[in-house]
Each structure stands twice: as C-alpha cells, then as structure tokens.
Amino acid sequence: MSHRSTSVHIPEVILDSLPSGIIFCDTECNILYINPTYAEYLGVRREEVIGKPIYDFIPGSRIGSVLETAEPELGFKCSVGEGKDKKILVVNRIPVKSKEGDLLGVISQSLFGDIGELKDLSDRIAHLEKKVMTYREKMKSAFSSKYSLDDIKGGSAAILEAKELLSRYARTDSPVLMLGDTGTGKELFAHSLHGESSRSWGPFVSINCASIPRDLFESELFGYAPGAFTGAQKDGKMGKVELADKGTLFLDEIGDMPLHAQGKLLRVLEEKMVYRLGGNLPKKVTFRLLAATNRDLKSLIEEGGFREDLYYRLSAMVIRLPSLSERREDIPVLARHMLECIGRPEVACSERVLDLLSSYRWPGNIRELKNVLERGASLCSNNIIDLDDLPPEIRRASAPEPPGKPDSVSTLSEHEKDLIAAALSENGWNMARTAKRLGISRSTLYEKTNKFGISRPAKKP
C-alpha cells in the first residue's frame, strides 16, 4: 500500500484548532501568526493582520515590554476591540527563544474569551469548593466522637477508677476491651477514649456487631470490590475498617461477631492491610481498635464461638464498666444530668423518689434510668417527679443488694479515698488538673478531700 505525501503543517493545524486565541509576533512586534479564535476577538480577517504591527490592532499591547525584559507575563488583563464589541481578555505573554537562546519573538495566548468567562469559572470553582467543604463537614460530623470525658458523670469510686483507666489507656495506641452489662455506657466510654487520644482529629467509626446480618457482616466491615456479588454497587464499597483509617474503630458487641470475620479482623490487625471482599489489592490502614461486649468471652472461647488469639489481642487493656447498682451514690448526679439532656432542666426528683431510685436494682442500668426519668418528666406535676410518676416495678421494689456485689460502704469509701489521693499525687496536688482528670468539679473534689481527710504531705526537711 502506497503512502501519499501531505503538505499539511501539523503545528499550524493544532494552533488553528485551539479554542483559546494565539498570536505570535517577531522581535519587531509584527504579527507573523494569528489563529481563527484571536482573529474573531479582534473582528478581523487573518490575512489582514499578517506582517502588520500588533499595535495597529491592540494599541495597548505589552508585547514590546516582554521583548525588552525577555520575561513572561502570566494572567494579565488585555483590552481588545472598541465600543460594544470591546472585550477584556486574560492573556499570557511568553517570549520564544531559539535553541541557542536568541529571542525570536513573543506568543500572546488568551486564556478566556473575556473576563466574564474567568468570573464564571471562579464562581464554579467557589461553588465546588463550598460543596466539598459541606461534604467534608458532614463526613466529619458523621465520623467524630460525640462525647467527652466530661460527659461521664459521677464521683463514686467505681466510676472514678474506670475513668482513670480510660485516661491512661488514651495515651497509648493499643486495642482496648470494655466489659460491662447492657446499658452501662460502653459507647460513651468509647467516644470519650477516642476524644482523649492522639487520634481525636481522625474519624471515629462505630459498628454494632449484633445488628448486622451474618451474611453481610464481612462486606460491611471490610468492604467489597466492584462486581463482588450479585446486587453489589458497580463501583464497590468502602468498609468500616477503611473509613476508620487514621482514626478509631469501635466494635460494639464484639462477642456477636461471626467467627469467620474474626479471623479476617485479626489478620488486618497484624498486617495493617485490608482486602475488600472479592478484591486482591490490599489497602494499607492504621487505626485504634476499641471493642465492647456484655458477654463472657472466655466462655465463648470454650464453646468455640470466639477466637482465643483475637481475645488475647484485645484483652491487654481492659476497662470494666460498673453497673448502676455498684455506683448508687451517683444516681442523684446522673438524674440531674439526664433531665438536662432531655431538655427538662426545670424538673427535679422528690427526696423519696431519689431514695427509691438509689435502692432499686437497675437491671437495665443507666439506659433504664434514663427511660424512667423521661417517663417521670412527662407525667409529673409542678415539675417534681414523685412516686406516682414512676413505673410500677420500681414503686414495688424493696431492692436488697444483689449477691456478690459490694455491700460495704466503708470499703468503697476507702477505695475512693485511695483513688483520689493517687490522682492528686500524680498531678502534683494541683486541684484543677486533678478535678479535670477525675471528671468532677473542683468544689466536689474539695468536698471529698475534706470528707476523707486527704491533705498534701508535708515536705521533708
């Protein structure tokens, strides 16, 4: 097959096709080339301008200045045309040199048809940036901790000990396992631990292992590649592990995690890499793992329902959250706080209601207390919750102390005294810093130091 020669000058064809205007002038400011776009801006025919000075068509042109300095001018405004045909262009003026460095001329390139196009582009960019910022704020709001250490209310020895552990664990990056009955505030502790940690700036991603169908669990936690299974999103889906990258992943009710997913989670923890379901390209991830359960994991291990290696990976740092019956002295403080949280700060509990609430067994813990107070606030008269506003099961309760629970006030008091003294010593006996560490007010701390006779040791001579 023969090839016919062609006289087409490729560079000129390319320049003629550009939507932006191009003019090339020699060192005498004479126009040697103009493309159709720029000719249209000037309202001339191309053959009219070739060989003529650019000043005949753009009197204010700065081509001469660029020839003198041999320095480019980028993003300058340029006025072309007259009257109603006048346009304000944004142009680049670029000196053209030979391989030997000799100046050959200047290219003038229009970036926009007129200044209005630049404004439109600027408006579009600003609009897109605003949308990006909105999405970013929504993502940050959706994946950020909602509670802090200050939201954990109470001054009992049991809760102070749990908060002290939380503060210490927050300084590390190791997994933490939270154990406690349903309704004791495990999610509150998880949020607070993330907020106290060095990863607080990163995302906080939470997943309830008991609420996801077992056949969907892996895709929810690890994500899936495009076309991984029938009905999958065509672009695939990012899993919770990837979403938690550089932040914290909280696995609530981890005792309900399917056994096959436990193995994959352990692999992610060891390799710091995650594979999406149906994919073979790993994604590097780094996150802090928090886990919580109300189940006996050791019993689950014996039954074959939980991996022993995963348990030991999680259980190096454990926080046991006390049940409400173990911290009865916190109930008045919790009741006041919960009434404020539900928007009823004007409502209070009568003395006999507080006595009854403090003696009730609370099988549903703090969650049950909140429900009782919401009911009482809705039914009460004169903003005082009285006995008639409580559920029947609480009114009937005589509430003996459950077997196996601490029943010695003196033992709890001594424990609380030791905990406060240790916190004061660790914080150099600074009352403000110690109160913040314990999550109580300074006035409460002063009351407790007076109550227990805690005083700063005298300096040795």
Short mmCIF file of C-alpha atoms in Angstrom, two decimals:
data_model
loop_
_atom_site.label_atom_id
_atom_site.label_comp_id
_atom_site.label_asym_id
_atom_site.label_seq_id
_atom_site.Cartn_x
_atom_site.Cartn_y
_atom_site.Cartn_z
CA MET A 1 0.00 0.00 0.00
CA SER A 2 1.40 3.38 -1.00
CA HIS A 3 1.51 6.41 1.26
CA ARG A 4 0.71 9.79 -0.20
CA SER A 5 2.77 12.75 0.98
CA THR A 6 0.91 15.64 2.51
CA SER A 7 1.67 19.34 2.72
CA VAL A 8 -0.30 19.80 5.95
CA HIS A 9 1.75 21.69 8.55
CA ILE A 10 0.79 19.86 11.75
CA PRO A 11 1.77 22.57 14.33
CA GLU A 12 -0.28 25.19 12.49
CA VAL A 13 -3.29 22.85 12.26
CA ILE A 14 -3.08 22.32 16.01
CA LEU A 15 -2.87 26.06 16.76
CA ASP A 16 -5.76 26.78 14.38
CA SER A 17 -7.89 24.26 16.29
CA LEU A 18 -7.36 25.68 19.75
CA PRO A 19 -10.37 27.37 21.45
CA SER A 20 -8.01 29.94 23.02
CA GLY A 21 -6.61 32.80 20.98
CA ILE A 22 -2.95 32.67 19.82
CA ILE A 23 -0.82 35.46 18.28
CA PHE A 24 2.90 35.25 17.51
CA CYS A 25 4.90 38.45 16.95
CA ASP A 26 8.52 38.76 15.85
CA THR A 27 11.13 40.94 17.55
CA GLU A 28 9.77 43.97 15.65
CA CYS A 29 6.27 43.42 17.12
CA ASN A 30 4.94 42.41 13.70
CA ILE A 31 2.27 39.69 13.63
CA LEU A 32 3.55 36.51 11.97
CA TYR A 33 0.70 34.23 13.00
CA ILE A 34 -2.82 34.58 14.40
CA ASN A 35 -5.29 31.74 14.86
CA PRO A 36 -9.02 31.99 13.99
CA THR A 37 -10.07 32.41 17.64
CA TYR A 38 -7.94 35.51 18.21
CA ALA A 39 -8.91 36.93 14.80
CA GLU A 40 -12.55 36.63 15.88
CA TYR A 41 -11.79 38.50 19.13
CA LEU A 42 -10.27 41.34 17.09
CA GLY A 43 -13.02 41.28 14.45
CA VAL A 44 -10.55 40.94 11.57
CA ARG A 45 -9.68 38.52 8.80
CA ARG A 46 -6.43 36.65 9.39
CA GLU A 47 -4.82 37.68 6.11
CA GLU A 48 -5.42 41.37 7.00
CA VAL A 49 -3.11 41.33 10.01
CA ILE A 50 -0.18 39.14 8.94
CA GLY A 51 3.03 41.24 8.70
CA LYS A 52 1.48 44.27 10.39
CA PRO A 53 2.40 45.71 13.83
CA ILE A 54 0.27 44.40 16.68
CA TYR A 55 -0.28 47.99 17.87
CA ASP A 56 -2.47 48.60 14.80
CA PHE A 57 -5.00 46.18 16.31
CA ILE A 58 -4.21 46.22 20.07
CA PRO A 59 -2.86 49.71 20.79
CA GLY A 60 -2.14 48.92 24.44
CA SER A 61 -0.34 45.65 23.81
CA ARG A 62 2.60 44.82 26.11
CA ILE A 63 4.38 42.64 23.57
CA GLY A 64 7.15 45.25 23.36
CA SER A 65 7.70 45.15 27.14
CA VAL A 66 8.09 41.38 27.07
CA LEU A 67 10.59 41.69 24.20
CA GLU A 68 12.63 44.15 26.31
CA THR A 69 12.65 42.06 29.51
CA ALA A 70 12.53 38.59 27.90
CA GLU A 71 10.39 37.64 30.94
CA PRO A 72 6.90 36.11 30.63
CA GLU A 73 3.77 37.92 31.82
CA LEU A 74 1.14 35.48 33.01
CA GLY A 75 -2.53 36.14 33.71
CA PHE A 76 -2.57 39.81 32.61
CA LYS A 77 -5.73 41.63 31.54
CA CYS A 78 -5.84 42.88 27.98
CA SER A 79 -8.46 45.10 26.28
CA VAL A 80 -9.33 44.39 22.63
CA GLY A 81 -11.95 45.89 20.31
CA GLU A 82 -13.97 49.07 20.72
CA GLY A 83 -17.47 50.09 21.78
CA LYS A 84 -19.97 47.34 22.28
CA ASP A 85 -17.50 44.84 20.78
CA LYS A 86 -14.87 45.61 23.41
CA LYS A 87 -13.61 42.56 25.32
CA ILE A 88 -11.40 42.19 28.37
CA LEU A 89 -9.20 39.13 27.87
CA VAL A 90 -6.92 37.36 30.32
CA VAL A 91 -3.67 36.56 28.50
CA ASN A 92 -0.24 35.03 28.86
CA ARG A 93 2.67 36.68 27.01
CA ILE A 94 5.55 34.25 26.61
CA PRO A 95 8.95 35.01 25.00
CA VAL A 96 10.08 32.46 22.39
CA LYS A 97 13.78 31.66 22.16
CA SER A 98 15.89 29.56 19.82
CA LYS A 99 17.93 26.56 20.98
CA GLU A 100 20.90 28.91 21.22
CA GLY A 101 18.94 31.27 23.49
CA ASP A 102 18.30 34.03 20.95
CA LEU A 103 14.97 35.82 21.27
CA LEU A 104 12.73 35.08 18.28
CA GLY A 105 9.51 36.77 19.32
CA VAL A 106 6.55 36.59 21.71
CA ILE A 107 3.43 34.44 21.88
CA SER A 108 0.29 36.05 23.26
CA GLN A 109 -2.26 33.48 24.42
CA SER A 110 -5.76 34.34 25.60
CA LEU A 111 -6.91 32.14 28.46
CA PHE A 112 -10.56 33.21 28.39
CA GLY A 113 -12.84 34.71 25.77
CA ASP A 114 -13.49 37.64 28.11
CA ILE A 115 -13.21 38.47 31.79
CA GLY A 116 -16.77 37.22 32.26
CA GLU A 117 -15.64 33.68 31.46
CA LEU A 118 -13.00 33.98 34.17
CA LYS A 119 -15.62 35.14 36.63
CA ASP A 120 -17.89 32.24 35.67
CA LEU A 121 -15.03 29.80 36.19
CA SER A 122 -14.19 31.42 39.52
CA ASP A 123 -17.83 31.17 40.60
CA ARG A 124 -17.97 27.50 39.59
CA ILE A 125 -14.76 26.74 41.50
CA ALA A 126 -16.08 28.58 44.56
CA HIS A 127 -19.34 26.63 44.33
CA LEU A 128 -17.48 23.31 44.06
CA GLU A 129 -15.21 24.23 46.98
CA LYS A 130 -18.27 25.06 49.06
CA LYS A 131 -19.83 21.70 48.22
CA VAL A 132 -16.60 19.90 49.09
CA MET A 133 -16.42 21.75 52.41
CA THR A 134 -20.06 20.84 53.11
CA TYR A 135 -19.45 17.16 52.39
CA ARG A 136 -16.25 17.27 54.43
CA GLU A 137 -18.10 18.78 57.41
CA LYS A 138 -20.86 16.18 57.07
CA MET A 139 -18.29 13.39 57.00
CA LYS A 140 -16.50 14.89 59.98
CA SER A 141 -19.78 15.19 61.86
CA ALA A 142 -20.82 11.64 60.98
CA PHE A 143 -17.47 10.15 61.97
CA SER A 144 -16.47 12.12 65.04
CA SER A 145 -16.80 11.42 68.74
CA LYS A 146 -19.99 12.82 70.27
CA TYR A 147 -18.99 12.56 73.92
CA SER A 148 -16.01 13.53 76.06
CA LEU A 149 -14.64 12.56 79.45
CA ASP A 150 -16.70 15.38 80.99
CA ASP A 151 -19.88 13.62 79.86
CA ILE A 152 -19.15 10.65 82.14
CA LYS A 153 -20.88 11.85 85.30
CA GLY A 154 -20.39 10.62 88.82
CA GLY A 155 -17.88 10.66 91.65
CA SER A 156 -18.19 7.11 93.00
CA ALA A 157 -15.07 5.05 93.49
CA ALA A 158 -16.15 2.60 90.77
CA ILE A 159 -16.66 5.21 88.07
CA LEU A 160 -13.58 7.21 89.06
CA GLU A 161 -11.45 4.10 88.70
CA ALA A 162 -12.89 3.39 85.24
CA LYS A 163 -12.28 6.99 84.15
CA GLU A 164 -8.73 6.89 85.44
CA LEU A 165 -8.06 3.76 83.38
CA LEU A 166 -9.62 5.45 80.34
CA SER A 167 -7.27 8.44 80.68
CA ARG A 168 -4.23 6.20 80.97
CA TYR A 169 -5.21 3.95 78.06
CA ALA A 170 -5.86 7.00 75.89
CA ARG A 171 -2.12 7.79 75.97
CA THR A 172 -1.37 4.55 74.12
CA ASP A 173 -2.40 3.27 70.71
CA SER A 174 -3.19 -0.31 71.76
CA PRO A 175 -6.59 -2.04 71.49
CA VAL A 176 -8.91 -1.59 74.47
CA LEU A 177 -11.66 -4.01 75.55
CA MET A 178 -14.61 -2.61 77.51
CA LEU A 179 -16.63 -5.08 79.56
CA GLY A 180 -19.96 -4.30 81.17
CA ASP A 181 -23.64 -5.12 81.32
CA THR A 182 -26.07 -3.70 78.80
CA GLY A 183 -26.75 -0.02 79.42
CA THR A 184 -23.63 0.75 81.47
CA GLY A 185 -22.32 3.30 78.95
CA LYS A 186 -19.77 1.40 76.86
CA GLU A 187 -20.40 3.59 73.82
CA LEU A 188 -19.99 6.72 75.96
CA PHE A 189 -16.60 5.43 77.16
CA ALA A 190 -15.54 4.57 73.60
CA HIS A 191 -16.34 8.07 72.33
CA SER A 192 -14.53 9.61 75.30
CA LEU A 193 -11.44 7.45 74.86
CA HIS A 194 -11.19 8.46 71.21
CA GLY A 195 -11.54 12.12 72.18
CA GLU A 196 -8.74 11.85 74.74
CA SER A 197 -6.38 10.01 72.39
CA SER A 198 -3.84 11.28 69.88
CA ARG A 199 -6.22 10.12 67.13
CA SER A 200 -9.00 12.50 68.18
CA TRP A 201 -8.51 14.50 64.96
CA GLY A 202 -9.27 11.37 62.90
CA PRO A 203 -12.59 9.61 62.26
CA PHE A 204 -14.49 7.68 64.92
CA VAL A 205 -16.28 4.80 63.19
CA SER A 206 -18.70 2.64 65.16
CA ILE A 207 -20.33 -0.65 64.20
CA ASN A 208 -22.69 -2.80 66.28
CA CYS A 209 -21.72 -6.40 65.57
CA ALA A 210 -25.08 -7.71 66.83
CA SER A 211 -27.18 -5.61 64.47
CA ILE A 212 -25.73 -6.73 61.10
CA PRO A 213 -26.90 -9.94 59.37
CA ARG A 214 -24.13 -12.50 59.43
CA ASP A 215 -24.05 -12.92 55.64
CA LEU A 216 -23.49 -9.15 55.21
CA PHE A 217 -21.03 -8.71 58.03
CA GLU A 218 -17.79 -9.07 56.06
CA SER A 219 -18.85 -6.67 53.31
CA GLU A 220 -19.91 -4.12 55.94
CA LEU A 221 -16.65 -4.35 57.89
CA PHE A 222 -14.13 -4.89 55.09
CA GLY A 223 -16.00 -3.52 52.05
CA TYR A 224 -16.20 -5.18 48.65
CA ALA A 225 -14.72 -4.81 45.17
CA PRO A 226 -16.80 -3.96 42.05
CA GLY A 227 -18.90 -6.93 40.98
CA ALA A 228 -18.04 -8.95 44.09
CA PHE A 229 -21.56 -10.40 44.25
CA THR A 230 -25.00 -10.03 42.69
CA GLY A 231 -26.60 -6.75 43.72
CA ALA A 232 -23.30 -5.13 44.72
CA GLN A 233 -22.71 -1.49 43.85
CA LYS A 234 -20.93 -1.25 40.50
CA ASP A 235 -18.08 0.82 41.96
CA GLY A 236 -17.68 -1.35 45.04
CA LYS A 237 -17.97 -0.12 48.62
CA MET A 238 -15.56 1.02 51.28
CA GLY A 239 -15.85 -0.91 54.55
CA LYS A 240 -15.82 0.42 58.10
CA VAL A 241 -12.16 -0.54 58.53
CA GLU A 242 -11.11 1.72 55.65
CA LEU A 243 -13.36 4.52 56.90
CA ALA A 244 -11.58 4.36 60.27
CA ASP A 245 -8.13 4.82 58.71
CA LYS A 246 -6.00 7.17 60.88
CA GLY A 247 -8.76 7.21 63.50
CA THR A 248 -10.62 4.82 65.80
CA LEU A 249 -12.75 1.76 65.00
CA PHE A 250 -15.26 0.83 67.71
CA LEU A 251 -16.70 -2.68 67.53
CA ASP A 252 -19.64 -2.80 69.92
CA GLU A 253 -20.96 -6.22 71.00
CA ILE A 254 -17.86 -7.88 69.56
CA GLY A 255 -18.95 -11.15 71.17
CA ASP A 256 -21.56 -11.40 68.40
CA MET A 257 -19.05 -11.09 65.57
CA PRO A 258 -19.17 -14.09 63.18
CA LEU A 259 -16.24 -16.44 63.64
CA HIS A 260 -15.01 -16.19 60.03
CA ALA A 261 -14.90 -12.38 60.30
CA GLN A 262 -12.86 -12.62 63.50
CA GLY A 263 -10.05 -14.31 61.59
CA LYS A 264 -10.01 -11.59 58.95
CA LEU A 265 -10.03 -8.87 61.61
CA LEU A 266 -7.04 -10.48 63.33
CA ARG A 267 -5.21 -10.53 60.00
CA VAL A 268 -5.92 -6.81 59.50
CA LEU A 269 -4.63 -6.02 63.00
CA GLU A 270 -1.42 -7.95 62.37
CA GLU A 271 -0.69 -6.84 58.78
CA LYS A 272 -2.18 -3.32 58.88
CA MET A 273 -3.69 -4.15 55.47
CA VAL A 274 -7.30 -4.75 54.48
CA TYR A 275 -8.61 -6.70 51.48
CA ARG A 276 -12.08 -5.90 50.20
CA LEU A 277 -14.42 -8.83 49.64
CA GLY A 278 -13.79 -10.13 46.11
CA GLY A 279 -10.69 -7.99 45.67
CA ASN A 280 -7.00 -8.80 45.61
CA LEU A 281 -5.45 -5.36 46.03
CA PRO A 282 -4.67 -4.58 49.69
CA LYS A 283 -5.25 -1.18 51.25
CA LYS A 284 -2.88 -0.01 53.99
CA VAL A 285 -4.77 1.10 57.10
CA THR A 286 -3.84 2.31 60.56
CA PHE A 287 -6.46 2.66 63.27
CA ARG A 288 -7.04 2.28 67.01
CA LEU A 289 -9.36 -0.61 67.85
CA LEU A 290 -11.86 -0.35 70.69
CA ALA A 291 -14.15 -3.27 71.43
CA ALA A 292 -17.01 -3.76 73.88
CA THR A 293 -19.19 -6.63 74.97
CA ASN A 294 -21.61 -7.68 77.71
CA ARG A 295 -20.78 -11.36 77.12
CA ASP A 296 -18.25 -13.64 78.82
CA LEU A 297 -15.65 -14.01 76.06
CA LYS A 298 -13.75 -16.75 77.90
CA SER A 299 -16.89 -18.87 77.99
CA LEU A 300 -17.43 -18.15 74.31
CA ILE A 301 -13.88 -19.35 73.59
CA GLU A 302 -14.60 -22.64 75.36
CA GLU A 303 -17.81 -23.00 73.33
CA GLY A 304 -15.94 -22.32 70.07
CA GLY A 305 -17.73 -19.04 69.42
CA PHE A 306 -14.77 -16.67 69.82
CA ARG A 307 -11.15 -16.93 68.73
CA GLU A 308 -8.68 -17.20 71.58
CA ASP A 309 -5.92 -15.40 69.64
CA LEU A 310 -8.21 -12.44 68.98
CA TYR A 311 -9.25 -12.34 72.63
CA TYR A 312 -5.64 -12.05 73.79
CA ARG A 313 -5.00 -9.40 71.16
CA LEU A 314 -7.88 -7.35 72.63
CA SER A 315 -7.57 -8.03 76.32
CA ALA A 316 -4.20 -6.44 77.14
CA MET A 317 -6.06 -3.30 78.19
CA VAL A 318 -9.46 -3.84 79.78
CA ILE A 319 -11.93 -1.41 81.33
CA ARG A 320 -14.73 -2.94 83.38
CA LEU A 321 -17.69 -0.59 83.48
CA PRO A 322 -19.56 -0.73 86.79
CA SER A 323 -23.27 -1.46 86.81
CA LEU A 324 -25.56 1.23 88.22
CA SER A 325 -26.14 -0.84 91.36
CA GLU A 326 -22.38 -0.61 92.02
CA ARG A 327 -22.46 3.19 91.94
CA ARG A 328 -25.73 4.05 93.64
CA GLU A 329 -24.28 7.26 95.12
CA ASP A 330 -24.02 8.64 91.54
CA ILE A 331 -27.77 8.35 90.88
CA PRO A 332 -28.72 11.91 92.05
CA VAL A 333 -25.97 13.40 89.84
CA LEU A 334 -26.95 11.20 86.90
CA ALA A 335 -30.64 12.06 87.32
CA ARG A 336 -29.94 15.80 87.23
CA HIS A 337 -27.68 15.41 84.17
CA MET A 338 -30.19 13.26 82.27
CA LEU A 339 -33.06 15.66 82.89
CA GLU A 340 -30.91 18.44 81.44
CA CYS A 341 -30.00 16.28 78.43
CA ILE A 342 -33.66 15.59 77.59
CA GLY A 343 -34.41 19.30 77.71
CA ARG A 344 -36.18 19.35 81.09
CA PRO A 345 -33.73 21.14 83.41
CA GLU A 346 -36.63 22.62 85.38
CA VAL A 347 -37.76 19.18 86.52
CA ALA A 348 -36.43 17.64 89.75
CA CYS A 349 -36.96 14.40 91.70
CA SER A 350 -38.53 14.44 95.14
CA GLU A 351 -36.42 13.18 98.04
CA ARG A 352 -38.40 9.98 98.37
CA VAL A 353 -38.05 9.33 94.64
CA LEU A 354 -34.27 9.77 94.88
CA ASP A 355 -34.22 7.37 97.85
CA LEU A 356 -36.20 4.80 95.87
CA LEU A 357 -34.09 5.24 92.73
CA SER A 358 -30.96 4.77 94.84
CA SER A 359 -32.24 1.50 96.28
CA TYR A 360 -33.63 -0.03 93.07
CA ARG A 361 -31.70 -2.91 91.47
CA TRP A 362 -31.47 -1.36 87.93
CA PRO A 363 -31.16 -4.43 85.69
CA GLY A 364 -31.15 -2.09 82.65
CA ASN A 365 -28.53 0.19 84.22
CA ILE A 366 -28.13 3.80 83.03
CA ARG A 367 -30.30 3.25 79.96
CA GLU A 368 -33.18 2.14 82.17
CA LEU A 369 -32.67 5.13 84.48
CA LYS A 370 -32.91 7.49 81.52
CA ASN A 371 -36.17 5.89 80.35
CA VAL A 372 -37.64 6.15 83.86
CA LEU A 373 -36.73 9.84 84.08
CA GLU A 374 -38.15 10.60 80.62
CA ARG A 375 -41.42 8.98 81.70
CA GLY A 376 -41.41 10.83 85.01
CA ALA A 377 -40.72 14.20 83.37
CA SER A 378 -43.69 13.65 81.03
CA LEU A 379 -46.13 12.65 83.81
CA CYS A 380 -45.09 14.84 86.74
CA SER A 381 -46.97 17.85 88.12
CA ASN A 382 -45.34 21.11 89.21
CA ASN A 383 -42.03 19.92 87.71
CA ILE A 384 -41.48 17.45 90.58
CA ILE A 385 -41.20 13.73 89.81
CA ASP A 386 -42.95 11.86 92.62
CA LEU A 387 -43.65 8.20 93.37
CA ASP A 388 -46.82 8.10 91.26
CA ASP A 389 -44.78 9.12 88.20
CA LEU A 390 -42.53 6.04 88.43
CA PRO A 391 -43.17 2.66 86.75
CA PRO A 392 -44.93 0.07 88.98
CA GLU A 393 -41.91 -2.25 89.12
CA ILE A 394 -39.81 0.48 90.71
CA ARG A 395 -42.53 1.53 93.18
CA ARG A 396 -42.82 -2.10 94.30
CA ALA A 397 -39.10 -2.65 94.63
CA SER A 398 -37.60 -3.14 98.05
CA ALA A 399 -34.24 -3.75 96.32
CA PRO A 400 -31.94 -5.79 98.53
CA GLU A 401 -28.31 -5.66 97.41
CA PRO A 402 -27.67 -8.31 94.72
CA PRO A 403 -25.49 -11.25 95.79
CA GLY A 404 -21.83 -10.86 95.03
CA LYS A 405 -21.97 -7.05 94.82
CA PRO A 406 -20.04 -4.81 97.26
CA ASP A 407 -22.24 -4.13 100.30
CA SER A 408 -19.71 -2.39 102.49
CA VAL A 409 -19.85 1.42 102.32
CA SER A 410 -16.64 1.68 104.27
CA THR A 411 -14.78 -0.50 101.74
CA LEU A 412 -15.99 1.65 98.83
CA SER A 413 -15.11 4.83 100.69
CA GLU A 414 -11.58 3.64 101.40
CA HIS A 415 -11.15 2.71 97.73
CA GLU A 416 -12.43 6.12 96.65
CA LYS A 417 -10.10 7.84 99.12
CA ASP A 418 -7.08 5.96 97.78
CA LEU A 419 -8.05 6.73 94.18
CA ILE A 420 -8.39 10.47 94.85
CA ALA A 421 -5.14 10.61 96.80
CA ALA A 422 -3.29 8.83 93.99
CA ALA A 423 -4.72 11.22 91.37
CA LEU A 424 -3.71 14.26 93.46
CA SER A 425 -0.19 12.91 93.86
CA GLU A 426 0.14 12.16 90.14
CA ASN A 427 -1.00 15.70 89.25
CA GLY A 428 1.30 17.42 91.73
CA TRP A 429 -1.61 18.21 94.09
CA ASN A 430 -3.00 20.66 91.55
CA MET A 431 -6.71 20.70 92.35
CA ALA A 432 -7.92 22.00 88.97
CA ARG A 433 -5.89 19.46 86.99
CA THR A 434 -6.88 16.61 89.31
CA ALA A 435 -10.59 17.50 89.14
CA LYS A 436 -10.42 17.52 85.34
CA ARG A 437 -8.63 14.15 85.32
CA LEU A 438 -11.29 12.65 87.61
CA GLY A 439 -14.14 14.28 85.68
CA ILE A 440 -15.58 16.13 88.69
CA SER A 441 -15.81 19.79 89.64
CA ARG A 442 -13.23 21.43 91.86
CA SER A 443 -15.88 22.05 94.53
CA THR A 444 -16.70 18.32 94.57
CA LEU A 445 -13.01 17.49 94.84
CA TYR A 446 -12.61 19.87 97.78
CA GLU A 447 -15.64 18.29 99.47
CA LYS A 448 -14.18 14.80 99.05
CA THR A 449 -10.71 15.76 100.31
CA ASN A 450 -12.35 17.29 103.41
CA LYS A 451 -14.64 14.27 103.83
CA PHE A 452 -11.77 11.77 103.68
CA GLY A 453 -9.23 13.98 105.47
CA ILE A 454 -6.87 13.97 102.47
CA SER A 455 -4.12 16.55 102.75
CA ARG A 456 -0.88 17.22 100.96
CA PRO A 457 2.07 15.55 102.70
CA ALA A 458 4.48 17.93 104.40
CA LYS A 459 7.75 18.44 102.55
CA LYS A 460 10.68 16.64 104.10
CA PRO A 461 13.25 18.98 105.64
#
